[in-house]
Amino acid sequence: GAVVSQHPSRVICKSGTSVKIECRSLDFQATTMFWYRQFPKQSLMLMATSNEGSKATYEQGVEKDKFLINHASLTLSTLTVTSAHPEDSSFYICSATKGEDQAYEQYFGPGTRLTVT
Amino acid sequence: GQNIDQPTEMTATEGAIVQINCTYQTSGFNGLFWYQQHAGEAPTFLSYNVLDGLEEKGRFSSFLSRSKGYSYLLLKELQMKDSASYLCAAMDSNYQLIWGAGTKLIIKP
């Protein structure tokens, strides 16, 4: 199998606070994990790629100091949205690949719906 | 630049066949993926093509023509549960997925 979990599934926070989202590969070791953001009726937008034990690679336009990514182990990556604003409200999805070669199928977590009030 | 084009929305009848087209332009090419995404849920993998031709997997088939930068997803014997968005994504030379905006498929009884 290849199951990826995310926690929490939904979170509501106040503007200015920080929120941490966890992404776990439950039955495999994920060398590479990806973090996406998806706004309603839009495609997935890759935010960053993270490899275990190294710094994440952020896509152009994504603020690395605002979206902190930590890939502490082969089964866990976390995304922390710092000083959240209402415009950060979105559906955040992580995915993971099984092998070192990134040309593998990405297994997606169920997503986290973030609402910033 | 890199670009993926697919229709925004399609409608089909239960039991029928529908073909969802996708054209892509990427810097290098390492394969074409199709994912299904139900509203409010994460995408689930349907198919991966890296060589030209048709790959059949049950009711779903996917076709690729690398020379034309073209792929399609063919869904047969449509069921109501097939109502979803279908995302086309091409992998570029850096193994990064370039995503289309998705095609919303509406199935009518």
Coordinates of C-alpha atoms in Angstrom, one line a residue, chain A residues 6 34 36 38 41-46 49 59 91 93 101-111 113, chain B residues 30 33 35 37 39-46 48 87-88 91 94-102 104:
Chain A
Q6 CA -2.7 14.6 7.0
F34 CA 5.5 17.8 -1.8
Y36 CA 0.5 21.9 -2.7
Q38 CA -5.4 24.6 -4.2
K41 CA -12.0 25.6 -8.9
Q42 CA -8.3 26.0 -9.6
S43 CA -5.5 23.5 -10.2
L44 CA -2.9 22.3 -7.7
M45 CA -0.1 24.8 -7.1
L46 CA 3.1 23.3 -6.0
T49 CA 9.4 20.1 -2.4
E59 CA 8.6 27.5 -5.8
F91 CA -6.9 23.6 0.7
I93 CA -2.5 18.9 0.2
D101 CA 13.8 8.9 -8.3
Q102 CA 11.2 11.6 -8.3
A103 CA 9.7 10.2 -11.5
Y104 CA 7.4 8.1 -9.4
E105 CA 3.7 8.3 -8.7
Q106 CA 2.8 10.8 -6.1
Y107 CA 0.5 9.5 -3.3
F108 CA -1.7 12.3 -2.0
G109 CA -2.9 12.9 1.5
P110 CA -6.5 13.8 2.1
G111 CA -5.8 17.5 2.4
R113 CA -8.9 22.9 4.7
Chain B
N30 CA 9.1 12.5 -18.1
F33 CA -0.4 11.6 -15.3
Y35 CA -5.7 12.0 -11.5
Q37 CA -10.4 14.5 -7.7
A39 CA -15.0 17.8 -4.6
G40 CA -13.2 18.6 -1.4
E41 CA -10.9 15.6 -1.6
A42 CA -7.3 15.1 -2.6
P43 CA -6.5 13.7 -6.1
T44 CA -6.2 10.0 -6.6
F45 CA -4.0 8.4 -9.2
L46 CA -5.5 7.0 -12.4
Y48 CA 0.8 7.2 -16.0
L87 CA -6.5 16.5 -13.6
C88 CA -3.9 16.1 -16.3
M91 CA 6.3 15.8 -15.6
N94 CA 13.2 18.3 -13.5
Y95 CA 10.6 15.7 -12.5
Q96 CA 8.3 18.5 -11.5
L97 CA 4.6 18.0 -12.2
I98 CA 2.9 20.7 -14.3
W99 CA -0.8 20.6 -13.5
G100 CA -3.7 21.4 -15.7
A101 CA -6.7 23.2 -14.1
G102 CA -8.8 20.1 -14.3
K104 CA -15.1 18.9 -14.3

